[in-house]
CSV table of C-alpha atoms in Angstrom, one decimal:
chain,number,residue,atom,x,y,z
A,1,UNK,CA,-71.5,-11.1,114.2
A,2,UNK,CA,-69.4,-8.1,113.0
A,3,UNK,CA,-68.2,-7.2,109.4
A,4,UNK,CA,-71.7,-8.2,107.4
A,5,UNK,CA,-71.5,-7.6,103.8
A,6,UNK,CA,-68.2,-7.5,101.6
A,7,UNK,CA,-64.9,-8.3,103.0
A,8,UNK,CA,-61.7,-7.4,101.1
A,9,UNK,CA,-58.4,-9.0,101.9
A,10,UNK,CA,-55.3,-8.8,99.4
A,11,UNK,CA,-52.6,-11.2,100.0
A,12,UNK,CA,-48.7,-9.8,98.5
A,13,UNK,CA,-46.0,-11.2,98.5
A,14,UNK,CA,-43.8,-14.4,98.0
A,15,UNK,CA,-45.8,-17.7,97.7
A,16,UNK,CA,-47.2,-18.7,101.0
A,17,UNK,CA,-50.4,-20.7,101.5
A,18,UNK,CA,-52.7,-18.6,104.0
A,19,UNK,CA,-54.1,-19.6,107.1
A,20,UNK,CA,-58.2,-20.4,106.9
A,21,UNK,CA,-60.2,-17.5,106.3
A,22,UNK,CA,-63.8,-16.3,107.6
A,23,UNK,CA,-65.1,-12.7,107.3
A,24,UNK,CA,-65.7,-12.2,111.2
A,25,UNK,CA,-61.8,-13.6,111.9
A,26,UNK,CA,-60.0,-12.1,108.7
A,27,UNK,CA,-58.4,-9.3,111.4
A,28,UNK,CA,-56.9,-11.3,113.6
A,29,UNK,CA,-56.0,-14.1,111.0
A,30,UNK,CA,-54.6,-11.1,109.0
A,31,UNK,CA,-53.0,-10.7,112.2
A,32,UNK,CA,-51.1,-13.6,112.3
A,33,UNK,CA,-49.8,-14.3,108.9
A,34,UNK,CA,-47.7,-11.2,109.2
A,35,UNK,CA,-45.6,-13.1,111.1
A,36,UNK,CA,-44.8,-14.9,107.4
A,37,UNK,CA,-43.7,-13.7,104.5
A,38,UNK,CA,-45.8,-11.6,102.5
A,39,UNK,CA,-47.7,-8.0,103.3
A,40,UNK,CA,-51.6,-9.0,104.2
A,41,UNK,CA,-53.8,-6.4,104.3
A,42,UNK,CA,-57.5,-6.4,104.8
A,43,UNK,CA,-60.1,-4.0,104.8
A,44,UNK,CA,-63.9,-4.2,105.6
A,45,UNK,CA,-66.3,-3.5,102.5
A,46,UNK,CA,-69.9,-2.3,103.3
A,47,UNK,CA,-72.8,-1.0,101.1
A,48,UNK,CA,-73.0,2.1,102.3
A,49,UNK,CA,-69.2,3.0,103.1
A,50,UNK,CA,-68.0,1.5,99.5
A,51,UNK,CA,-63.8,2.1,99.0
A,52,UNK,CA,-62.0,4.3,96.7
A,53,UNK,CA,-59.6,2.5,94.4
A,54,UNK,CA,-57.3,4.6,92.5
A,55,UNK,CA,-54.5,3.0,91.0
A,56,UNK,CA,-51.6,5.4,90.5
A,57,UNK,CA,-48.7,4.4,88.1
A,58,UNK,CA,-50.3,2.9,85.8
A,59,UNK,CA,-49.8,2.9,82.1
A,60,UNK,CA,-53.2,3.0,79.4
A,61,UNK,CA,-52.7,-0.6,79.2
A,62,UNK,CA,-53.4,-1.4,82.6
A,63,UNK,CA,-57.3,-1.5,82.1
A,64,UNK,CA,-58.1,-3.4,85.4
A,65,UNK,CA,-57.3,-4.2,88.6
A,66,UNK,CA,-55.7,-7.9,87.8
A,67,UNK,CA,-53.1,-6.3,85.3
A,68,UNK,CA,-52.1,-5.2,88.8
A,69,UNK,CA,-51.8,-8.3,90.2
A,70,UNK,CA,-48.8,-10.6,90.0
A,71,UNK,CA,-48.6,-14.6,90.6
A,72,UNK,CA,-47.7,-14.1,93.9
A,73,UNK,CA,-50.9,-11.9,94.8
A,74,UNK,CA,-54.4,-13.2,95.4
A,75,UNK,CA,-57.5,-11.2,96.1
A,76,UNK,CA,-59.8,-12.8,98.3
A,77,UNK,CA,-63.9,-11.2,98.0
A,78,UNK,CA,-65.6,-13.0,100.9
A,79,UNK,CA,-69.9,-12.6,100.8
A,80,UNK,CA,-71.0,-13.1,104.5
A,81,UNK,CA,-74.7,-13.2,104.8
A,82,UNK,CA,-75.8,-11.8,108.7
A,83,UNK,CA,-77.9,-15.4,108.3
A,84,UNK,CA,-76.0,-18.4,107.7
A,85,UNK,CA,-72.5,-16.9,107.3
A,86,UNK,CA,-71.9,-18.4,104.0
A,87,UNK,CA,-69.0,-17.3,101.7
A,88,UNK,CA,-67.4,-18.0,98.4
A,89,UNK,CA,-64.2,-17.1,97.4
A,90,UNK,CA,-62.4,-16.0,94.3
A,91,UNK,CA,-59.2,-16.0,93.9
A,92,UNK,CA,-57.8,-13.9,90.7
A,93,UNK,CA,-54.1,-14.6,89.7
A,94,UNK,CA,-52.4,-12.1,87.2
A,95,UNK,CA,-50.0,-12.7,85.0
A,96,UNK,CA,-47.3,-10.4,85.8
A,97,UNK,CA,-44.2,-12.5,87.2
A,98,UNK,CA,-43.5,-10.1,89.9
A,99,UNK,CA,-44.3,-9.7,93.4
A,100,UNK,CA,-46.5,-6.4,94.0
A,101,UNK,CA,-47.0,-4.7,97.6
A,102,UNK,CA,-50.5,-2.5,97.9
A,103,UNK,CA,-52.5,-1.6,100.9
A,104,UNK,CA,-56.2,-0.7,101.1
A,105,UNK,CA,-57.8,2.5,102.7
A,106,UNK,CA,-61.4,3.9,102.5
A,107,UNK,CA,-60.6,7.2,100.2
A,108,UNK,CA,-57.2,6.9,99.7
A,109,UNK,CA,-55.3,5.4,96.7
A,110,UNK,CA,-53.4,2.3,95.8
A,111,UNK,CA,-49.6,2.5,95.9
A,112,UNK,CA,-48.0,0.2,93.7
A,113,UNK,CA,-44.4,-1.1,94.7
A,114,UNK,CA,-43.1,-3.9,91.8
A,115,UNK,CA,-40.1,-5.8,91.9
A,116,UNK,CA,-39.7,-8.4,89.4
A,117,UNK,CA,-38.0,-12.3,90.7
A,118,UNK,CA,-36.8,-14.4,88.6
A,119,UNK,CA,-37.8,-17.6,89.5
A,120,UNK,CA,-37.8,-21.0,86.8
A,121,UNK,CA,-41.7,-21.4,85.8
A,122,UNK,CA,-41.9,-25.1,86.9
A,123,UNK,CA,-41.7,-24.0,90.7
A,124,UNK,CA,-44.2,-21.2,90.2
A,125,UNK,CA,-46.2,-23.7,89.0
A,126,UNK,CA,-45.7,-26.1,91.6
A,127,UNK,CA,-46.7,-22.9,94.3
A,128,UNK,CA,-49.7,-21.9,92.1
A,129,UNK,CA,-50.8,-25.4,92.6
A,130,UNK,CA,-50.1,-25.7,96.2
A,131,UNK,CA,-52.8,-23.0,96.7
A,132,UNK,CA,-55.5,-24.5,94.5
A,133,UNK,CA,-55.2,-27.6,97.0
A,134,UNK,CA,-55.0,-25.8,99.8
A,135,UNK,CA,-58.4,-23.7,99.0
A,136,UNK,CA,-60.4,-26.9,97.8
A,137,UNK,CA,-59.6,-28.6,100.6
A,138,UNK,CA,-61.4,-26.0,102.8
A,139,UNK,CA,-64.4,-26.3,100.5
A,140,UNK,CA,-63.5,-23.2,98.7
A,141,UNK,CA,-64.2,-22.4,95.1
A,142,UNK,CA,-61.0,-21.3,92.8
A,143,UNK,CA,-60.4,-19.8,89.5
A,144,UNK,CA,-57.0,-18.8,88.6
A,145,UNK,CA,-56.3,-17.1,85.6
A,146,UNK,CA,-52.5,-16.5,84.1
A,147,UNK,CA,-52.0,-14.1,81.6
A,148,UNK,CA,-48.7,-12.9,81.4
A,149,UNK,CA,-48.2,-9.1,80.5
A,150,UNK,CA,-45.8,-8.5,77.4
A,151,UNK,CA,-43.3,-5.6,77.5
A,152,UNK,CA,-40.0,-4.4,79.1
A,153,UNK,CA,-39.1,-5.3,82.8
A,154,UNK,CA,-36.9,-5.0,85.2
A,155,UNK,CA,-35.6,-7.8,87.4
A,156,UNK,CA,-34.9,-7.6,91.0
A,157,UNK,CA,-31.7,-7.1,90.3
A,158,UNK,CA,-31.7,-4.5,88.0
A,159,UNK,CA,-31.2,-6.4,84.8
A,160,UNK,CA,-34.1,-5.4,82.0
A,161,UNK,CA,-35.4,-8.5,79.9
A,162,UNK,CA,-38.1,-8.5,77.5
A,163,UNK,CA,-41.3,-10.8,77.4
A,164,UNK,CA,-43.2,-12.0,74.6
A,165,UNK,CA,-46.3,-12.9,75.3
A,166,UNK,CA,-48.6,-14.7,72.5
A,167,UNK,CA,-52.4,-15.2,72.1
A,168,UNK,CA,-52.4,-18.3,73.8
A,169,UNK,CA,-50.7,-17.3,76.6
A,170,UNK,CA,-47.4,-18.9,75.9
A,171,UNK,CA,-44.3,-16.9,76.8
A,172,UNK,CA,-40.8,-16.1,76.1
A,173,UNK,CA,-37.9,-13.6,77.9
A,174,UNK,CA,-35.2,-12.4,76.3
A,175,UNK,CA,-32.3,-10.3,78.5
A,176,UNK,CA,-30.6,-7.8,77.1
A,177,UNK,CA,-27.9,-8.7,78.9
A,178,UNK,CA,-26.0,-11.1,76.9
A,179,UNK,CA,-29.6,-11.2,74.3
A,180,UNK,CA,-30.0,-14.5,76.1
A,181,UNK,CA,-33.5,-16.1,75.9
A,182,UNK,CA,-33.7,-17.7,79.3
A,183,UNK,CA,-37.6,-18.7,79.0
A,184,UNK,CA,-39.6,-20.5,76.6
A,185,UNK,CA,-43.4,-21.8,78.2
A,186,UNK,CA,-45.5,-23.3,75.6
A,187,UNK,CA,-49.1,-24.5,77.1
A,188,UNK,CA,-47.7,-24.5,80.7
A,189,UNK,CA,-44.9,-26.2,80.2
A,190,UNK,CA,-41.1,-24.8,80.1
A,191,UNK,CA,-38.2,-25.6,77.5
A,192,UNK,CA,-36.1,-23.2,78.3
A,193,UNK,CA,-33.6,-24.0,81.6
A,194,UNK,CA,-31.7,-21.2,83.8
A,195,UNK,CA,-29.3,-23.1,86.5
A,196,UNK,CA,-29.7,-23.2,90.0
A,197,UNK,CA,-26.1,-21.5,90.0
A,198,UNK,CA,-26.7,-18.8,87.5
A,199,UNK,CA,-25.8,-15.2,88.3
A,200,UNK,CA,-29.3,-12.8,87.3
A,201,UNK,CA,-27.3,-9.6,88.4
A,202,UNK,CA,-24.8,-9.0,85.1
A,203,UNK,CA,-21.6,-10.1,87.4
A,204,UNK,CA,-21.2,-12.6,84.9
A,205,UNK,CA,-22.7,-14.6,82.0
A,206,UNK,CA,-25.8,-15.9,82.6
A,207,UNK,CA,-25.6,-19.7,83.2
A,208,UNK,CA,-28.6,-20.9,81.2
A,209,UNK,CA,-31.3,-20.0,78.2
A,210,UNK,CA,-29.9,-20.0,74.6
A,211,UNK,CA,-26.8,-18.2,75.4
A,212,UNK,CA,-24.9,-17.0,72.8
A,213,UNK,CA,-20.8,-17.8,72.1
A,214,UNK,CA,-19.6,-15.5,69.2
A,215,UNK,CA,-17.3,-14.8,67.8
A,216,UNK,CA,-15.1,-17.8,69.3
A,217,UNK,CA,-16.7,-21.2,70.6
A,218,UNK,CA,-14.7,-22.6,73.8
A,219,UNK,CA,-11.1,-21.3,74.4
A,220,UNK,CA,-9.0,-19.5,72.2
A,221,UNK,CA,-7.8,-16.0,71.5
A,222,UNK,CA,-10.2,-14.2,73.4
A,223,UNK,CA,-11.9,-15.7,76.4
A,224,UNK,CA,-13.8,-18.5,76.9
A,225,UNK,CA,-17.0,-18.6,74.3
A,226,UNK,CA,-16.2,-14.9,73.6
A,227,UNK,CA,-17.6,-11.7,74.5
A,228,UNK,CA,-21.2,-11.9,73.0
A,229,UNK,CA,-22.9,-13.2,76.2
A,230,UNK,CA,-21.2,-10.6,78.6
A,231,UNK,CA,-22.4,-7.2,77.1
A,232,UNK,CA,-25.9,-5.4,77.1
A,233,UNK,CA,-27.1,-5.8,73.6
A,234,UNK,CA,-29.5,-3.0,72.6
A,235,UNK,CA,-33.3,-3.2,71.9
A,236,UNK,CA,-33.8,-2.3,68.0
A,237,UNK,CA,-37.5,-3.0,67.7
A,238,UNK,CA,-40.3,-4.9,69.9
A,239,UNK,CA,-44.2,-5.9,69.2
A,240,UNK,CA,-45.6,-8.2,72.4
A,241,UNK,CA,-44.2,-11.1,70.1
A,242,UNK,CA,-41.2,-10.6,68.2
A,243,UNK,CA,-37.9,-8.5,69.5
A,244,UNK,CA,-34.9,-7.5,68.1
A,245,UNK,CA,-31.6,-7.2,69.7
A,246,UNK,CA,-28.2,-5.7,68.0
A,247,UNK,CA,-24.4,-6.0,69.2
A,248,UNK,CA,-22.1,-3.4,67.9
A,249,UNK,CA,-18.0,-2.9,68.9
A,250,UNK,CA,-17.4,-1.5,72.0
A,251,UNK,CA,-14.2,0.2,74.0
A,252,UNK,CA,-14.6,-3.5,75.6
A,253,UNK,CA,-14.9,-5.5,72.9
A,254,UNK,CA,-12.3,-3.8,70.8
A,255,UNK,CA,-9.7,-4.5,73.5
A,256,UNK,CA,-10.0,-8.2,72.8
A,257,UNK,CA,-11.5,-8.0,69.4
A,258,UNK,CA,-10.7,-4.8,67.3
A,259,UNK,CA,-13.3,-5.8,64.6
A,260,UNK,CA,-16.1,-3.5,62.8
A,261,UNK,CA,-18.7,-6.0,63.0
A,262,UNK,CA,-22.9,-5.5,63.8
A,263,UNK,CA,-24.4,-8.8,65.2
A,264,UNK,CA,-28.5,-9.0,65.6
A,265,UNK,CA,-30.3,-11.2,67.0
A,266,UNK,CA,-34.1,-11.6,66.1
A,267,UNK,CA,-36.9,-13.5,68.3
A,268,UNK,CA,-40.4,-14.3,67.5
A,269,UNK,CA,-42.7,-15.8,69.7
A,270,UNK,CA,-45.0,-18.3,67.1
A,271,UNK,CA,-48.5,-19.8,67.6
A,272,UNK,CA,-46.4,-23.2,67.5
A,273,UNK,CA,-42.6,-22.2,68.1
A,274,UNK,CA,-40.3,-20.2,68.9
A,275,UNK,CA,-38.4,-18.9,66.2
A,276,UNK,CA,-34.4,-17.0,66.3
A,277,UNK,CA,-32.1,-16.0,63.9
A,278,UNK,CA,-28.7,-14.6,64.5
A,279,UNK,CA,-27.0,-12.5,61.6
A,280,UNK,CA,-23.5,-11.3,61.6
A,281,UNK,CA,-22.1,-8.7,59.5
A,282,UNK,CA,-19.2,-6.9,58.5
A,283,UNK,CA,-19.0,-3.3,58.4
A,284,UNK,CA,-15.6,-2.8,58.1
A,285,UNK,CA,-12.9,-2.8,55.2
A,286,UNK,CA,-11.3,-5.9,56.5
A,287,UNK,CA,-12.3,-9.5,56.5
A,288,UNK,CA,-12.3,-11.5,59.9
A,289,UNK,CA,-13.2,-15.0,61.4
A,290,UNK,CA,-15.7,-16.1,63.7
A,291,UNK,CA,-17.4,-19.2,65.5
A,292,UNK,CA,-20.9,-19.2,66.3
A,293,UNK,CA,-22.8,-20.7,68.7
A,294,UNK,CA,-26.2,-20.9,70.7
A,295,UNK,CA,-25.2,-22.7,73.7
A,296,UNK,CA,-28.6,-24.0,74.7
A,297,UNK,CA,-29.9,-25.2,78.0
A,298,UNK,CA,-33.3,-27.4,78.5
A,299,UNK,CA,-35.3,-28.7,81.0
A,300,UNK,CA,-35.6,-32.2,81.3
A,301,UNK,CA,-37.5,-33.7,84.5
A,302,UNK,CA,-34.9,-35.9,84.8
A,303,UNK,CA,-31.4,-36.9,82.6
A,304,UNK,CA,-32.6,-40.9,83.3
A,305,UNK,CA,-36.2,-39.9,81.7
A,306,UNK,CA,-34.0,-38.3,78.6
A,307,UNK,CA,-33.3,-39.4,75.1
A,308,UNK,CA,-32.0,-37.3,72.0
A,309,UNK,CA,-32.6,-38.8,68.7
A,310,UNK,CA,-31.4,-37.5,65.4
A,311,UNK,CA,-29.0,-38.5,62.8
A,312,UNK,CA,-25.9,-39.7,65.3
A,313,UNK,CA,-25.6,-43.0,64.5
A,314,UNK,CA,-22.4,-43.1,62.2
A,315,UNK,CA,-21.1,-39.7,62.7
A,316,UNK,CA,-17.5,-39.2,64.3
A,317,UNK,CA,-17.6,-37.1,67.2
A,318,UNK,CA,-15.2,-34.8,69.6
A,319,UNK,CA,-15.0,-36.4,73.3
A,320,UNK,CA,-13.7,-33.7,74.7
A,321,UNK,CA,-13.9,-35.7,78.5
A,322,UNK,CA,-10.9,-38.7,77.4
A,323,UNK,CA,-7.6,-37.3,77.7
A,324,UNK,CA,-7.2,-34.1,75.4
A,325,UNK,CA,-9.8,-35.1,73.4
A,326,UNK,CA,-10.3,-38.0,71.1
A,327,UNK,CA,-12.3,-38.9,68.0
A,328,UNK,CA,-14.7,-41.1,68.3
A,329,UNK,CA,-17.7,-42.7,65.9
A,330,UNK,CA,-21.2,-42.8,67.2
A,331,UNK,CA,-23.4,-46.2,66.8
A,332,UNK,CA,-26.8,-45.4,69.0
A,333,UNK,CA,-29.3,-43.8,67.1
A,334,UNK,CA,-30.8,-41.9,70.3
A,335,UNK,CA,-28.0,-40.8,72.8
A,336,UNK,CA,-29.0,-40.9,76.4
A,337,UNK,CA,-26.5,-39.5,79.6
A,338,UNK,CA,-25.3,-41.8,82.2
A,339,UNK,CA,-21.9,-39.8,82.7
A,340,UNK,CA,-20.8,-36.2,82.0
A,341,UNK,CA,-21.3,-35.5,78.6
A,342,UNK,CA,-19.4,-32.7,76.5
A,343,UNK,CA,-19.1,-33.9,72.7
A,344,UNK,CA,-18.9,-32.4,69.5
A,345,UNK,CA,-21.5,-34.2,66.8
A,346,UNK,CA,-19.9,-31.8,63.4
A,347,UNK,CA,-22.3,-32.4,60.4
A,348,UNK,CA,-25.3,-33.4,62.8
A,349,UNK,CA,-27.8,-30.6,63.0
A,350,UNK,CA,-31.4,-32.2,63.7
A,351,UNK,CA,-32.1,-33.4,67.6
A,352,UNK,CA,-35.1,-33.9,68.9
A,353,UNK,CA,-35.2,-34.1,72.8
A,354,UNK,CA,-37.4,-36.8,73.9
A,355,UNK,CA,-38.6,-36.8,77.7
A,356,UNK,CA,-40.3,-39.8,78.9
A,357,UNK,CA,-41.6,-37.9,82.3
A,358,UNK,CA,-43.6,-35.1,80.7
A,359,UNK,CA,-44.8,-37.2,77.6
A,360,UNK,CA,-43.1,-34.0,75.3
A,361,UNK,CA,-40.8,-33.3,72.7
A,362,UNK,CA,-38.7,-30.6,71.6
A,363,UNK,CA,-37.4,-30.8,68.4
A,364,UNK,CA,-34.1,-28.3,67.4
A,365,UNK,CA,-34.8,-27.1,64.3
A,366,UNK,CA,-31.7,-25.8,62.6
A,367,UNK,CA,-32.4,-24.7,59.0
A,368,UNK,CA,-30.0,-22.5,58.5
A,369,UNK,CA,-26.2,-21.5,59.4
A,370,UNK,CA,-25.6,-23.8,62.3
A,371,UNK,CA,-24.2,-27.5,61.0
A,372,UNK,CA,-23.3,-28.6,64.2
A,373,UNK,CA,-24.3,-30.4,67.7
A,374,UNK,CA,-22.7,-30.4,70.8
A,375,UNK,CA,-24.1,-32.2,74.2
A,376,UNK,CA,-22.9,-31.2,77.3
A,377,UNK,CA,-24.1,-32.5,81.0
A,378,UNK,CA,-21.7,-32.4,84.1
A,379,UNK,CA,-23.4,-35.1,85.2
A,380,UNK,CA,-23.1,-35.9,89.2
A,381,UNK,CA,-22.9,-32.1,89.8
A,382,UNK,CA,-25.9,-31.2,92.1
A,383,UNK,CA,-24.7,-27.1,92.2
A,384,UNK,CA,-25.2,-27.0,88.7
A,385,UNK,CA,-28.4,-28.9,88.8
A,386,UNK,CA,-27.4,-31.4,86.5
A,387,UNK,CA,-30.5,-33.7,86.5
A,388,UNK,CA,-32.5,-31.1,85.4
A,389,UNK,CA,-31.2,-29.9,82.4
A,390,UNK,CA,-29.3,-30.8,79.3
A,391,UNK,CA,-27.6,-28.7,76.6
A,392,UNK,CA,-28.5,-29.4,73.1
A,393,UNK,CA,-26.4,-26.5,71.5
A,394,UNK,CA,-27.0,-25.3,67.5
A,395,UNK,CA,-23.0,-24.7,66.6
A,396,UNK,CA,-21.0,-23.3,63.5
A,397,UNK,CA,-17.5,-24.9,64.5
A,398,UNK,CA,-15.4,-24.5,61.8
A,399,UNK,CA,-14.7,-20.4,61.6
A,400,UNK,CA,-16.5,-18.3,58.8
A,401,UNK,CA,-14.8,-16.1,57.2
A,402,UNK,CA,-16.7,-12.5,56.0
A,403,UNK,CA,-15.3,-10.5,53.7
A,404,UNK,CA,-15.6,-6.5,53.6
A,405,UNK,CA,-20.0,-6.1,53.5
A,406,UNK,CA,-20.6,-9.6,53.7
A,407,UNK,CA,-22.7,-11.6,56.2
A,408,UNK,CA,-23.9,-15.0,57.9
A,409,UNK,CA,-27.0,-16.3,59.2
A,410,UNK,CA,-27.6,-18.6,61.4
A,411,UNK,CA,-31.7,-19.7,62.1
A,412,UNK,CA,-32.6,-22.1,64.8
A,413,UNK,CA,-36.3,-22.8,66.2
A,414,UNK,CA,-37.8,-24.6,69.2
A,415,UNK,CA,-40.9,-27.3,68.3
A,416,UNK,CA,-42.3,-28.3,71.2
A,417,UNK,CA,-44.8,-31.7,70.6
A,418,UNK,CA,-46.4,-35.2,71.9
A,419,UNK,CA,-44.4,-38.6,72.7
């Protein structure tokens, strides 16, 4: 009947359901999930040897020990009574998306290791989940708490995003790589798809988020959709909700595109949306041309579960998958994919995703700048995860034109609601 009183064990590590717990078995149950993944670490707590915490790189904001914490890290506080062995258990999630190594010792401080996974925030879910039903079907008693932190961060592989972070807990992250906002989680649910595919490590454009195309939309010139999503753009200012991000020539850019222009790219994190605006200026003496786009990926639970109204019906539209591309007029008033999709609505500007398996909405709203739609699927393609996501993308297609000090906005929001 060893180890009466408190019982500490902290579970790191990548998502992985632990074996049944007890305060006289955690050692050798410890033990044993080692041989997963994850670091398990426990330590016995009594009343009159209490531990030492001391957290060490930690900035004034982290106030307490679950800023510490990420999603993948659970603290389990087992109570053991020398008379009828009875426990409870809390669990306490944080919201940091990273995983987060620490070990325990009587006297001795906490080390804090954190590398930061990308991971899409319906499967996190789906984990986070799989441990609530795993505790409550040993009897246990669970409260999990997810507050994301806002700030700067690092991902595993070394790219740096930013995340807004809102009141209620909804989220957004923004990469500075390519100023792509690959994340958009409003009351638990995401809007905002990555691929399956996608490259996180800056080898090349991120497939995913509202990526942007400037200054050229699809071939041309320069390379495919241009050089916008492809270069670091630079942090100009940042609160916990709102960032902005600017784009200036390059040595690159100037090799494909010798023009003195200053792009920025603004986006706030709303009680009820999530607001961008893209403005694009000329700084130099000469005038110059330029597409614009926002090539946007969504989640959908499934394309056979998807509708997008708006006003379609009547409009001529690029198919760009017969032959070379042919004109062709729209007669549906909601579009829904059965094929692989990649049209070109011009003068349509208002959809409104409609997904029969989660019950939501998501309506695009463009209100300024961008007068275009295009839809794109590659239906069939299971690499790309096709039936997963769907790009709705807020387009200027015909080029603008700036002359010497002029400049073009484009403003597009995300409104998530209710079937």
């Amino acid at each position: 009947m060893a180890c009466a009183g408190l019982c500490l064990l902290v579970v790191c590590g990548l998502p992985r359901p632990v074996g049944a717990v007890s305060c006289p078995e955690v050692p050798s149950r410890a033990k044993r999930a080692r041989a997963g993944r994850g670091t398990y670490v426990s330590h016995p707590i009594s009343k009159s040897s209490p531990i030492t915490i001391t957290l060490h790189h930690v900035t004034s904001s982290h106030s307490n020990l679950s800023s510490l914490i990420g999603p993948h890290c659970y603290i389990l506080i087992h109570h053991v009574s020398r008379t009828n062995m009875k426990f409870t258990l809390t669990i306490l999630a944080a919201a940091l998306t990273s995983t987060t190594a620490f070990t325990t010792t009587p006297g001795v401080s906490i080390t804090r290791a954190t590398s930061t996974t990308f991971l899409e925030a319906s499967n996190a879910r789906k984990k986070i989940a799989s441990r609530d039903k795993w505790a409550e079907s040993r009897g246990m008693t669970t409260s999990v708490a997810e507050s994301p932190s806002a700030g700067l961060m690092t991902n595993e592989d070394g790219l740096e995003y930013i995340r807004l972070v809102n009141e209620a807990g909804d989220s957004s992250d923004v990469y500075l790589y390519g100023g792509v906002v690959t994340s958009y989680i409003k009351d638990g649910q995401e809007y905002v798809a990555v691929r399956p595919d996608a490259k996180m490590d800056g080898s090349k454009p991120i497939s995913g988020g509202l990526s942007h195309c400037w200054p050229q939309f699809g071939p041309g010139e320069i390379q495919q959709h241009g050089f916008a999503r492809n270069v670091n753009w630079s942090v100009k200012s940042m609160t916990d909700t709102s960032c902005e991000l600017e784009m200036a020539p390059s040595d690159y850019t100037k090799e494909m595109w010798d023009k003195e222009f200053l792009c920025t790219f603004t986006v706030n994190l709303e009680d009820d949306k999530l607001s961008t605006k893209m403005l694009a200026e000329n700084k130099g003496e000469e005038s110059f041309d330029f597409q614009a786009a926002l090539h946007s990926y969504f989640t959908v639970s499934a394309i056979e579960n998807l509708s997008i109204a708006g006003s379609f019906a009547g409009k001529e539209f690029l198919n760009k998958m017969v032959g070379d591309g042919e004109m062709q007029t729209e007669d549906r008033e909601e579009i829904t994919i059965s094929k692989e999709y990649d049209r070109v609505y011009k003068g349509v500007n208002d959809p409104v995703l409609k997904d029969s398996g989660t019950g939501k909405t998501l309506t695009v709203q463009n209100t300024a700048g961008w007068e275009d739609t295009v839809l794109w699927n590659p239906f069939g393609n299971e690499g790309m995860g096709y039936n997963n996501f769907v790009c709705v993308e807020s387009v200027k297609f015909d080029p603008v034109t700036l002359a010497s000090g002029e400049s073009w906005t484009g403003d597009m929001a995300l409104v998530p609601g209710e079937l």
